[in-house]
Coordinates of C-alpha atoms in Angstrom, one line a residue:
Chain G
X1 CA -69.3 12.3 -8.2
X2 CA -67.1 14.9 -9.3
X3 CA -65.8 15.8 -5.9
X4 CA -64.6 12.3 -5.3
X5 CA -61.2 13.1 -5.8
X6 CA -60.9 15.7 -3.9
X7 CA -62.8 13.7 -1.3
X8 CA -59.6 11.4 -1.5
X9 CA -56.9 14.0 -1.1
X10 CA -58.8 15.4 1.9
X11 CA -58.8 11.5 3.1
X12 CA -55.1 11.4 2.2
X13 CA -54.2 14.5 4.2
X14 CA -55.7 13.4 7.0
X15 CA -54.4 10.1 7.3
X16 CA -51.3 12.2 7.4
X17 CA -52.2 14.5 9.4
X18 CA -53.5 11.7 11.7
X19 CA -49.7 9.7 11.7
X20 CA -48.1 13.2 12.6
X21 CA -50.5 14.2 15.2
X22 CA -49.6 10.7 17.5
X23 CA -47.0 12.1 19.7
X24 CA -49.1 15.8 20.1
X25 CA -51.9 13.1 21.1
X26 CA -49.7 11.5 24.3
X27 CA -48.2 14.9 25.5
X28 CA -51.4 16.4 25.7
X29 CA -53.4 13.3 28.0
X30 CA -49.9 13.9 30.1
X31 CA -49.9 17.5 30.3
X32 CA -54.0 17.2 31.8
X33 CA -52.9 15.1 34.8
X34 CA -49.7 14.9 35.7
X35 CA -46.3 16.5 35.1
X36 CA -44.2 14.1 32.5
X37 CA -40.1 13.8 32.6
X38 CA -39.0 13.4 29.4
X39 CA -35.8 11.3 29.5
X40 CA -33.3 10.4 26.1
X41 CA -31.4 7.5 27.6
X42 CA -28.5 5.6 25.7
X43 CA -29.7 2.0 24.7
X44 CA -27.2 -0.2 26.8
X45 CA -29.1 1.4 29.8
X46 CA -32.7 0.1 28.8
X47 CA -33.3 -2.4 31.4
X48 CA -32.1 -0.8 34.1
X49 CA -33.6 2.6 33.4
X50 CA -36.8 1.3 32.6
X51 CA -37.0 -0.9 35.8
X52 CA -36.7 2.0 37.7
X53 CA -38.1 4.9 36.3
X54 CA -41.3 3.6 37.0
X55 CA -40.4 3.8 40.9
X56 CA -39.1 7.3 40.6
X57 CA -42.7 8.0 38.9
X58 CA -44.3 7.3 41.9
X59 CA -41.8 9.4 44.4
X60 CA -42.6 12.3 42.6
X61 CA -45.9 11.8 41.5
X62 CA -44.9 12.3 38.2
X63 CA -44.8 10.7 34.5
X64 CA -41.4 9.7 33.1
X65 CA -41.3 9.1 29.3
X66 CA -38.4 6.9 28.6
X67 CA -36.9 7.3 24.9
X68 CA -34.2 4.7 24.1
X69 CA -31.3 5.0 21.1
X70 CA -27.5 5.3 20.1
X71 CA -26.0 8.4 22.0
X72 CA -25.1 9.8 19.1
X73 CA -28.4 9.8 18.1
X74 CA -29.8 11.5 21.3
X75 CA -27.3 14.2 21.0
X76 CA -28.3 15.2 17.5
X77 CA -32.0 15.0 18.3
X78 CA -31.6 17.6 21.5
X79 CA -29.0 20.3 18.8
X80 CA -32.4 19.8 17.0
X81 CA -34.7 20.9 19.3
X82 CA -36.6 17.8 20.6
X83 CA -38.1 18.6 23.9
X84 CA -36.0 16.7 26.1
X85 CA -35.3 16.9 30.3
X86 CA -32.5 14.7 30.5
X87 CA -29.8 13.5 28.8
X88 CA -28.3 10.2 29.9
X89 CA -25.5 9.1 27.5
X90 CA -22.9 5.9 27.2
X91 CA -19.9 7.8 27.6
X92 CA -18.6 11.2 28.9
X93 CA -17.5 13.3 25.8
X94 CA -21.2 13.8 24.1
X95 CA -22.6 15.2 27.7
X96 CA -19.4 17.6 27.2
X97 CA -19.8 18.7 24.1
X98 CA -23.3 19.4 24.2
X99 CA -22.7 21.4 27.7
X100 CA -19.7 23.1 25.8
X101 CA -22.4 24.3 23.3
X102 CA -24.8 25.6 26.0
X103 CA -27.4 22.7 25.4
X104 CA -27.1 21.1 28.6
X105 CA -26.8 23.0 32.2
X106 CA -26.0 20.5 34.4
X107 CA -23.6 17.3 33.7
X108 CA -22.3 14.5 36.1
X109 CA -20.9 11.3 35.8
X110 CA -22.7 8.6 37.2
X111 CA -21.8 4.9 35.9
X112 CA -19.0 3.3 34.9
X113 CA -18.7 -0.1 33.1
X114 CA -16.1 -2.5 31.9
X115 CA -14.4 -3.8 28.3
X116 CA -14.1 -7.3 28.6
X117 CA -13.6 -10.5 26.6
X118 CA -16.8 -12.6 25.5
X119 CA -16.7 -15.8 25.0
X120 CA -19.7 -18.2 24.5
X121 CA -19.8 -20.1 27.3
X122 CA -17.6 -23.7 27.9
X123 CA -15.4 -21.9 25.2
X124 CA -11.6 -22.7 26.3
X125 CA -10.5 -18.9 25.6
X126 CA -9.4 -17.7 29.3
X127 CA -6.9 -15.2 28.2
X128 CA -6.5 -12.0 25.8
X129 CA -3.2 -14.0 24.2
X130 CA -5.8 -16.9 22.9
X131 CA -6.9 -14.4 20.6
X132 CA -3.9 -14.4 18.7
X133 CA -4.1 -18.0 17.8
X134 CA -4.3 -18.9 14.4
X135 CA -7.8 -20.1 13.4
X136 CA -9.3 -17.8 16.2
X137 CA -12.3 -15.8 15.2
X138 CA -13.3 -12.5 16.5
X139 CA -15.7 -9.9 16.3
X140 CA -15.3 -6.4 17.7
X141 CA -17.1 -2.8 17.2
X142 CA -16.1 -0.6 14.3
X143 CA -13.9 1.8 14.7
X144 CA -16.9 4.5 14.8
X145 CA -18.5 3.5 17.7
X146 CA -17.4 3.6 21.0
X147 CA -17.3 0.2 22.2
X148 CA -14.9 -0.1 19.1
X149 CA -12.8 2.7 19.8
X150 CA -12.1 1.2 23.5
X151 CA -11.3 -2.0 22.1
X152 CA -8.5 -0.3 19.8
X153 CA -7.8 2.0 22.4
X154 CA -7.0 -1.1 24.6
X155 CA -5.6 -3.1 21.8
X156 CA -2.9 -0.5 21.0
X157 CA -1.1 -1.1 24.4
X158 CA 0.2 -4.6 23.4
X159 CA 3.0 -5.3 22.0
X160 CA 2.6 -4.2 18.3
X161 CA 2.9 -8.1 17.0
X162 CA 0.4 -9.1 19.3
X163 CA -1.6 -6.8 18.6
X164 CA -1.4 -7.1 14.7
X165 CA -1.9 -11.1 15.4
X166 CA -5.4 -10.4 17.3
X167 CA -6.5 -7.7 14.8
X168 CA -5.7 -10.5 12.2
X169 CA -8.4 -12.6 13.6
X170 CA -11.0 -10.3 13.8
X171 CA -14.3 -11.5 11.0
X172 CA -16.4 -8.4 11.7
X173 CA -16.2 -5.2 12.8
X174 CA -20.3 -4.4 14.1
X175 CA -21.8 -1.2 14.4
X176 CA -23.3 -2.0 17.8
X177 CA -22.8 -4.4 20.2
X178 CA -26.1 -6.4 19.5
X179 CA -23.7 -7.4 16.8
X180 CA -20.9 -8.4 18.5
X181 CA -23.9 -10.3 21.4
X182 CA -25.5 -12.0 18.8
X183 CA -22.3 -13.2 16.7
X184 CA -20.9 -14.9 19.6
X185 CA -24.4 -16.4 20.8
X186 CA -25.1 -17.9 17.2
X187 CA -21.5 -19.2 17.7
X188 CA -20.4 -17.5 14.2
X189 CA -17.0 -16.1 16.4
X190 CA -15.1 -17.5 19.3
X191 CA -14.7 -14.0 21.2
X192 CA -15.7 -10.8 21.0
X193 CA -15.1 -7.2 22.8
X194 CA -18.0 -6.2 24.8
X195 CA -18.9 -4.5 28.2
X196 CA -19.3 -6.5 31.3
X197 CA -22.9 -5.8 31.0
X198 CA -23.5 -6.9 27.9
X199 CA -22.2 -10.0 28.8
X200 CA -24.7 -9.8 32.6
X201 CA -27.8 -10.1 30.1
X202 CA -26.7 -12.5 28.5
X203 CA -27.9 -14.7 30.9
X204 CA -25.3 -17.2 31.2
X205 CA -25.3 -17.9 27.2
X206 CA -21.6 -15.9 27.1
X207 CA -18.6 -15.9 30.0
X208 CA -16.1 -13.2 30.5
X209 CA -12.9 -13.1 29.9
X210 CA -10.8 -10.0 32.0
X211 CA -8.4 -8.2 30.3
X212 CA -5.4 -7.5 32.0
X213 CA -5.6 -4.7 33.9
X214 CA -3.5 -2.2 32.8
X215 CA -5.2 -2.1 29.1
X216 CA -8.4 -1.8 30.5
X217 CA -9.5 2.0 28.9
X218 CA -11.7 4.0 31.2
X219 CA -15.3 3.6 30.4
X220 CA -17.6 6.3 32.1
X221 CA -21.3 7.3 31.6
X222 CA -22.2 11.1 31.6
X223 CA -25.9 12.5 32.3
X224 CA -27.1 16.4 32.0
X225 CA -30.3 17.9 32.4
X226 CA -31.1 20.0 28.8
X227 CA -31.0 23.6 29.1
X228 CA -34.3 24.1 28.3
X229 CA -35.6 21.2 29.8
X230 CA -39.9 22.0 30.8
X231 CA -39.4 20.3 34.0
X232 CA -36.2 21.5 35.0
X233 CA -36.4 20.4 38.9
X234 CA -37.4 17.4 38.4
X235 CA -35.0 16.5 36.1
X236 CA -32.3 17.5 38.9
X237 CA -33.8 14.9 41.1
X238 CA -33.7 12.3 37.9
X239 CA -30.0 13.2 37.1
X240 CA -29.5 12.9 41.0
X241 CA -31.3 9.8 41.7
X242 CA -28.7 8.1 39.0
X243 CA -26.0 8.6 41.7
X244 CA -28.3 7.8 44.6
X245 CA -31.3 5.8 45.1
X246 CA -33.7 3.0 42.5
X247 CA -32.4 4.3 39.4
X248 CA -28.0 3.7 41.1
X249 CA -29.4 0.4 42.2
X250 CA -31.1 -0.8 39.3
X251 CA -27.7 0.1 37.8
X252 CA -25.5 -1.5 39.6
X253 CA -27.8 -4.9 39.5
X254 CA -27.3 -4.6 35.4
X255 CA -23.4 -4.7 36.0
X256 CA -22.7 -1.0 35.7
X257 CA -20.0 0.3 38.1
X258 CA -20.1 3.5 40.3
X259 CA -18.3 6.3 39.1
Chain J
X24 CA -66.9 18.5 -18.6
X25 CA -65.8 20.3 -14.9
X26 CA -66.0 16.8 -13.6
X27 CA -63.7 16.3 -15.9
X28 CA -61.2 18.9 -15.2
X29 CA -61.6 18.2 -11.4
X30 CA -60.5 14.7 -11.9
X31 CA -57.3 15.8 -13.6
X32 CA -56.7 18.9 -11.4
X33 CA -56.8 15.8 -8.5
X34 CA -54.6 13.8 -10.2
X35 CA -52.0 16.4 -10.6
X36 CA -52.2 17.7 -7.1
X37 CA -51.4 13.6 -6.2
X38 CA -48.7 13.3 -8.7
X39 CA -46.9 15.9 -7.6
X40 CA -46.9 15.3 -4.4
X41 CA -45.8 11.8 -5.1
X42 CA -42.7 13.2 -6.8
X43 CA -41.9 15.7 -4.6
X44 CA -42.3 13.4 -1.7
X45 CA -40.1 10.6 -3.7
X46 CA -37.3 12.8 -5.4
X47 CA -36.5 15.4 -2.7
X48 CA -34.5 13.1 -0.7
X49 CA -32.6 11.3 -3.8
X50 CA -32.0 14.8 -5.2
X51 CA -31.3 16.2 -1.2
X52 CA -28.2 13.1 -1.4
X53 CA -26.7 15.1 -4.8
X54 CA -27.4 18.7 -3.8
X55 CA -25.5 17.9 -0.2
X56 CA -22.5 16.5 -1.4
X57 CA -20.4 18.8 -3.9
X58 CA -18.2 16.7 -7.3
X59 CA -15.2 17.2 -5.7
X60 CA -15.6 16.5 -1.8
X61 CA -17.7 13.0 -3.6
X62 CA -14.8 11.2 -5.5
X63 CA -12.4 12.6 -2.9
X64 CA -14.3 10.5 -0.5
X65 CA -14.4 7.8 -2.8
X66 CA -10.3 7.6 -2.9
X67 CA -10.7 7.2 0.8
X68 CA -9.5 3.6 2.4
X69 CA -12.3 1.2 2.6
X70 CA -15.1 3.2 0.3
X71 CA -13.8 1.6 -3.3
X72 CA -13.2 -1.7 -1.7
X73 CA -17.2 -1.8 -0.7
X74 CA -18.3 -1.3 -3.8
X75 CA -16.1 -3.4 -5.6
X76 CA -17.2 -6.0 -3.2
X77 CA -21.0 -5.0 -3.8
X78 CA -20.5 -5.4 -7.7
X79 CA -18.7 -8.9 -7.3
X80 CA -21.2 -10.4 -5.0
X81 CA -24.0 -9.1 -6.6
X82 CA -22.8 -10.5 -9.8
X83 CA -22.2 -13.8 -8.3
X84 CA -25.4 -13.8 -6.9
X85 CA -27.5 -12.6 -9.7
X86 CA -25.5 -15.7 -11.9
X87 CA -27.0 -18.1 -9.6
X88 CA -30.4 -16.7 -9.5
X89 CA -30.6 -16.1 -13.3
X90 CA -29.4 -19.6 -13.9
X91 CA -31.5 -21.8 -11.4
X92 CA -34.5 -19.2 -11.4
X93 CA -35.3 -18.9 -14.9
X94 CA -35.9 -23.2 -15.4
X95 CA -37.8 -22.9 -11.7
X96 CA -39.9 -19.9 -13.1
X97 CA -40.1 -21.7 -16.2
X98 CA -41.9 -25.0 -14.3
X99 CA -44.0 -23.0 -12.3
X100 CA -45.7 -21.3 -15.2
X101 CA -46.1 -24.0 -17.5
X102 CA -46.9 -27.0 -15.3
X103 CA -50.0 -27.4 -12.5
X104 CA -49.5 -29.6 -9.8
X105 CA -51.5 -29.8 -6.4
X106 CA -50.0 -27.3 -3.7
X107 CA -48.5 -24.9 -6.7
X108 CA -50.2 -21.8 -4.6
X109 CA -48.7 -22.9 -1.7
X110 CA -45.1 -23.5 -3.4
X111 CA -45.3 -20.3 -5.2
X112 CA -46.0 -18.4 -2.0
X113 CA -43.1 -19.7 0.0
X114 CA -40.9 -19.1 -3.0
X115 CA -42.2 -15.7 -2.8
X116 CA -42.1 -15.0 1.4
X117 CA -38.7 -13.4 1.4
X118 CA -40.0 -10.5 -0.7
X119 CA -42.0 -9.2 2.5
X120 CA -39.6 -10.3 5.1
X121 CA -38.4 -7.3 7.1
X122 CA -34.3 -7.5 6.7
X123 CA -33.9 -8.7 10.5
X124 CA -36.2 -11.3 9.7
X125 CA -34.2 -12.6 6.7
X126 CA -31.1 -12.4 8.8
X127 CA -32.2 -14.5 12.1
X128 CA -33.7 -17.0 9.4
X129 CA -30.6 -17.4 7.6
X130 CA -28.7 -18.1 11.3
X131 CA -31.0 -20.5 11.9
X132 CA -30.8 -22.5 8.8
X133 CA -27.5 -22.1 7.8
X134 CA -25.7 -20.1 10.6
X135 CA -22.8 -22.4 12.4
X136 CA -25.8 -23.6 14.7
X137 CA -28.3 -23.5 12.7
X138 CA -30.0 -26.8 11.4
X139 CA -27.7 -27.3 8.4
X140 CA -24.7 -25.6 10.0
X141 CA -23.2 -28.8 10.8
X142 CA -23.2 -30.6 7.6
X143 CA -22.3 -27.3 5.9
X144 CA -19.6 -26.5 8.5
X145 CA -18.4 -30.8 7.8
X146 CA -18.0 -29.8 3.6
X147 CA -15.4 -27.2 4.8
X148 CA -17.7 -24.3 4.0
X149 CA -17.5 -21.3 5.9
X150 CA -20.4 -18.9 5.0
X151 CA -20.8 -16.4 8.2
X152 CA -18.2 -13.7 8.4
X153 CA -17.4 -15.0 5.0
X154 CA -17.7 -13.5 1.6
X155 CA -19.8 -16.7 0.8
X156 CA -22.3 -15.5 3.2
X157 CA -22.5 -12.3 1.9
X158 CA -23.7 -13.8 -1.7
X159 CA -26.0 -16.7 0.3
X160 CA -28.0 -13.4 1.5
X161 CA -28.3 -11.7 -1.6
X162 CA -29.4 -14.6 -3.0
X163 CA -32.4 -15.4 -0.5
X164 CA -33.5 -11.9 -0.3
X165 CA -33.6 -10.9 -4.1
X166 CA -34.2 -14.5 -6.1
X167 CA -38.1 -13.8 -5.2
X168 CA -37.7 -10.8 -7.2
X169 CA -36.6 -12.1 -10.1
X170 CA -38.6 -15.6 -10.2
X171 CA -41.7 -14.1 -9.5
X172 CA -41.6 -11.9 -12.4
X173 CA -40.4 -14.5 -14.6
X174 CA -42.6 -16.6 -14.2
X175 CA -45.5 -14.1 -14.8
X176 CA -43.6 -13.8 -18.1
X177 CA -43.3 -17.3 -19.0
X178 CA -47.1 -17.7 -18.5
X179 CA -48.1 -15.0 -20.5
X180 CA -46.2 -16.3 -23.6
X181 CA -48.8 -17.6 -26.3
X182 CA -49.1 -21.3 -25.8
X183 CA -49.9 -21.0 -29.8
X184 CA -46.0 -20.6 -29.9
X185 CA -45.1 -23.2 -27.8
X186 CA -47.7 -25.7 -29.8
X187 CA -46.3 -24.8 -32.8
X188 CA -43.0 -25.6 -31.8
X189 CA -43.7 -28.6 -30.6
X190 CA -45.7 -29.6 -33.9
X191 CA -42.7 -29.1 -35.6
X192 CA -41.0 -31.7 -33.5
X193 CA -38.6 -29.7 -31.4
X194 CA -38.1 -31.1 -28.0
X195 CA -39.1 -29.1 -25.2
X196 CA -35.8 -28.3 -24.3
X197 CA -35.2 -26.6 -27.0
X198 CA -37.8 -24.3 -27.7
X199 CA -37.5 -23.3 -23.7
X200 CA -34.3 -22.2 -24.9
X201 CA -35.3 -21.2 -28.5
X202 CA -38.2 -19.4 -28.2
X203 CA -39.8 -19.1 -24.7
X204 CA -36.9 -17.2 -23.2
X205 CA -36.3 -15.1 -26.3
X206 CA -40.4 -14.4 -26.1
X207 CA -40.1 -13.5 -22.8
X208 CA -36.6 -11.6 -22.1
X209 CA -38.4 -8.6 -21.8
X210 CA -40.0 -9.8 -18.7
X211 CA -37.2 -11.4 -18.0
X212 CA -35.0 -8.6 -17.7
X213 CA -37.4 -6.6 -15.8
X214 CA -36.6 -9.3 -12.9
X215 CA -33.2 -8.9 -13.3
X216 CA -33.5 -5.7 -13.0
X217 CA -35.2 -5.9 -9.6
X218 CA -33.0 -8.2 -8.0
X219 CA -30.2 -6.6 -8.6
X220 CA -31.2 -3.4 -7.4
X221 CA -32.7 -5.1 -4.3
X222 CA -29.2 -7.0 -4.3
X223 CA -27.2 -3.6 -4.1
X224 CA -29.0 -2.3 -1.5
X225 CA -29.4 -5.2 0.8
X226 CA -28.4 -4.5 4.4
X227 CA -29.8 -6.1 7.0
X228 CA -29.6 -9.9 6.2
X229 CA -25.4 -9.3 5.3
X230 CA -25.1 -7.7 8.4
X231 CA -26.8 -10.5 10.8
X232 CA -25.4 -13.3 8.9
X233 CA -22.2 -11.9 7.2
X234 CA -20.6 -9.2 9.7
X235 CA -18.9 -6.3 8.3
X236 CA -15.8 -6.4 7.3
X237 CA -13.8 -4.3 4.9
X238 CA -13.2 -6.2 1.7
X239 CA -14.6 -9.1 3.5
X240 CA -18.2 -8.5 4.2
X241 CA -18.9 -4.7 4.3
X242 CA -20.9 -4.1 0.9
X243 CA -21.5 -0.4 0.1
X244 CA -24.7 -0.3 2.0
X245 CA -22.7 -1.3 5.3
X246 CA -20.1 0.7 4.6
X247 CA -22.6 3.8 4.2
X248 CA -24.2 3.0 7.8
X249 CA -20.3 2.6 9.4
X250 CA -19.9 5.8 8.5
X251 CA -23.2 7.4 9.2
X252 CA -22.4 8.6 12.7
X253 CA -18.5 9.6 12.2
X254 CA -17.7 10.7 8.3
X255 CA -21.5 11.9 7.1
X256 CA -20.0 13.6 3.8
X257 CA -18.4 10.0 3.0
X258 CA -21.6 8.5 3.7
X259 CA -23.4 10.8 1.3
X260 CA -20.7 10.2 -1.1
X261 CA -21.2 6.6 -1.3
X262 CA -25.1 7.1 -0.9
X263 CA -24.8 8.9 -4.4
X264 CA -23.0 6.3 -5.9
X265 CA -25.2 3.6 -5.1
X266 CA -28.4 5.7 -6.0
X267 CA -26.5 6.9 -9.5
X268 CA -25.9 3.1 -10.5
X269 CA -29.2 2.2 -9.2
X270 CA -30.8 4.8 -11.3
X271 CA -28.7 3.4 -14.5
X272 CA -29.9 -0.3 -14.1
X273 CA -33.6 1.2 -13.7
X274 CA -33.2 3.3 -16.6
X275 CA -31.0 0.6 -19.0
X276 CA -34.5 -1.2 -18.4
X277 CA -36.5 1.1 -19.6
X278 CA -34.5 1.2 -22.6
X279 CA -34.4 -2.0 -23.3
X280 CA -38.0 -2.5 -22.8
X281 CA -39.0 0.4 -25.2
X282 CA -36.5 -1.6 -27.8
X283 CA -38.7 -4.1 -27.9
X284 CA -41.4 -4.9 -30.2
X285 CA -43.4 -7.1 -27.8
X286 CA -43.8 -4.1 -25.9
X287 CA -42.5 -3.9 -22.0
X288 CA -44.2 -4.7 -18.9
X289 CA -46.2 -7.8 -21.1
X290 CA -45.9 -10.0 -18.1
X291 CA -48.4 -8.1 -15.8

């Protein structure tokens, strides 16, 4: 009777112990058989990474561990120490840094994509100067995210009215662009910035609408494989197969452009 | 007598590791953020106008809960019907409904295609990406709060009270008003209490259904998460803020409560 309550801490440290000791558990039935690839992959790329890793799997005979979030994210995880191979981010300047700081040894561009106009679909919004109409809602990214920088970036090379007039119209300014998606698919906005992929998996529910060419910024996707990546070799052939092989071509099916 | 002493050296070991556990990351939110770099951040563009729009929509929305709550809580607890179990549960859903949840089910009801959006959308109402929404989401997601413990107040008022009143020939009416709200404000105010702090902090329902907007739509909790990834010492600036008035609601409560000679937490 009287040890009941340590009985119950004991119980209560273990359950603990029990939560904590998950992700030990799955490294260690991977580390028995087979060698595992441990990839930190931007979100925007979940489809077509995970549709193919399973194929590069099986042409190395290996396990790839796909783990899926904002770059930003990623990038602090791997200055923290998470055992990570590969790094595959949305945009160029984190795989940079990060190789600026010695944390990754190997970078390469390997996707490119494209800011376009969303629109739910019959909408009658076929140009970037709609947007500027009174009564015109739109939705964009915040300015802290980089889907929200481009837009500005793009944005700022109209004519200043013009662009005062569209940033007028704006309703919400999203911290991802499942925001932006979902806004425009619940009909809550009549356009929103997103990339032309974001648009692909849509499945029909939003069109695109180009922007004219010449404020279209530059939108690039940078890998690396992590300095002290476990399986450093094979996470050459993972950052290569990006550029060449299932994992381009699942890519360019989702939308994404080569680099 | 050492069974004794086991039991309480147990129950110390848990209590502090409940407060350690529970405090360390409130007090890690202070202890980050020095006086100075946290009202700088404060004067920054963007962080004063999310919390004056926090305040003003919480306010808005705890009016409307406080008024059309307190006669629902009131019904529930003095009346049985057939399906009251059932009534009282949906009335109480939104309390375990993960934030996405309330969001989508906000959208679908009263989004611009949702099931009412139409005739909402036909009265000239704009409520997503409006201000309006932002208070239509408060309201669903911290009304359960309050009604629920409202009406656990209400029902454990002594129905001698309420007899005697009425064998004195006041109308029910009145002594709702006379004497089973002042009975129960205790209770009452605990409610409050709760839904406004669940008001303040509410995220993820504003953000599906309102959008973020400064001065618009972005309430301090949005605000906070904009700046998570780019201005961290502004986020934790704002973090404190919210925890601070947070802390001074909780703690007003407990002051009031001890005030009273009915004696707090009656309603459990």
């Amino acid at each position: 009777m009287r040890r009941t309550p340590v009985v119950v801490a004991l119980a209560a440290c273990a359950l603990v112990a029990w939560g904590c000791g998950d992700d030990d558990e799955g490294e260690a039935d991977a580390s028995a058989g087979e060698t595992t690839l441990v990839v930190s992959a931007a979100a925007s790329m979940t489809e077509a990474l995970e549709s193919c890793a399973d194929t590069f799997g099986e042409e190395e005979d290996a396990r790839v561990r796909l783990s899926f979030a904002g770059s930003d994210e990623l990038a602090a995880q791997i200055r923290q120490g998470a055992e990570v191979d590969v790094f595959v981010a949305a945009n160029t300047s984190l795989p940079q840094q990060l190789r600026a700081e010695g944390l990754l040894a190997k970078t390469a561009e390997f996707a490119t994509n494209e800011l376009v106009i969303a629109v739910p679909s019959g909408s009658e919004i076929d140009s970037l100067d709609d947007l500027a109409e009174d009564g015109v809602t739109v939705v964009m990214g915040s300015e802290s995210v980089p889907v929200g920088a481009y837009t500005r970036e793009a944005l700022a090379g109209l004519p200043p009215a013009r662009e005062k007039a569209i940033l007028a119209n704006v309703r919400s300014n999203e911290p991802d662009v499942n925001g932006i998606v979902g806004k425009l698919v619940q009909g809550a906005a009549d356009a929103g910035f997103v990339y032309a992929t974001d648009v692909t998996a849509t499945d029909g529910a939003l069109g695109t609408v180009a922007l004219p060419p010449e404020l279209e910024p530059e939108v690039a996707y940078g890998a690396g494989v992590v300095s002290e990546a476990r399986e450093p070799e094979l996470a050459r052939k993972f950052l290569r197969g990006l550029l060449r092989g299932a994992c381009a071509d699942a890519l360019r099916e989702a939308g994404f452009g080569p680099p | 007598m050492s069974g004794h002493r086991w039991f309480g050296v147990g129950l110390g070991i848990c209590l502090g590791a409940a407060v350690l556990f529970l405090a360390l990351p409130i007090v890690a939110v202070f202890v980050d953020s020095s006086p100075g770099e946290l009202i700088a951040s404060l004067g920054e563009e963007g962080a004063l106008d999310a919390l004056w729009l926090s305040l003003r929509c919480t306010a808005i929305a705890i009016a409307i809960i406080l008024l059309v709550g307190t006669p629902a809580a009131y019904f529930l607890a003095t009346r049985s019907f057939r399906g009251k179990a059932a009534l009282v549960t949906i009335i109480e859903l939104p309390l375990v409904l993960p934030p996405a949840v309330a969001g989508i089910a906000l959208l679908a009801a009263v989004g611009p295609s949702g099931i009412l959006g139409g005739a909402i959308d036909a009265a000239g109402i704009r409520l997503s990406l409006a201000t309006a929404g932002v208070i239509v989401a408060l309201v669903f997601v911290s009304a359960p709060f309050y009604i629920r413990q409202a009406m656990a107040s209400f029902a454990a008022v002594d129905r001698a009270l309420l007899d005697a009143s009425r064998t004195l020939g006041i109308s029910e009416a009145r002594s709702f008003v006379r004497v089973m709200i002042p009975v129960a404000i205790p209770g009452l105010v605990a409610g409050t209490a709760l839904a406004l702090g669940r008001a303040l902090g509410e995220f993820g329902a504003t953000l599906m259904f309102a959008g973020s907007f400064q001065g618009i739509t972005q309430t301090v909790p949005l605000a906070i998460y904009d700046r998570f990834a780019t201005d961290f010492e502004s986020a934790l600036a704002l973090s404190a803020v919210l925890v601070a008035v947070s802390a001074a609601i909780l703690f007003s409560v407990k002051l009031v409560q001890r005030g009273d000679p009915l004696g707090g937490w009656q309603a459990r």
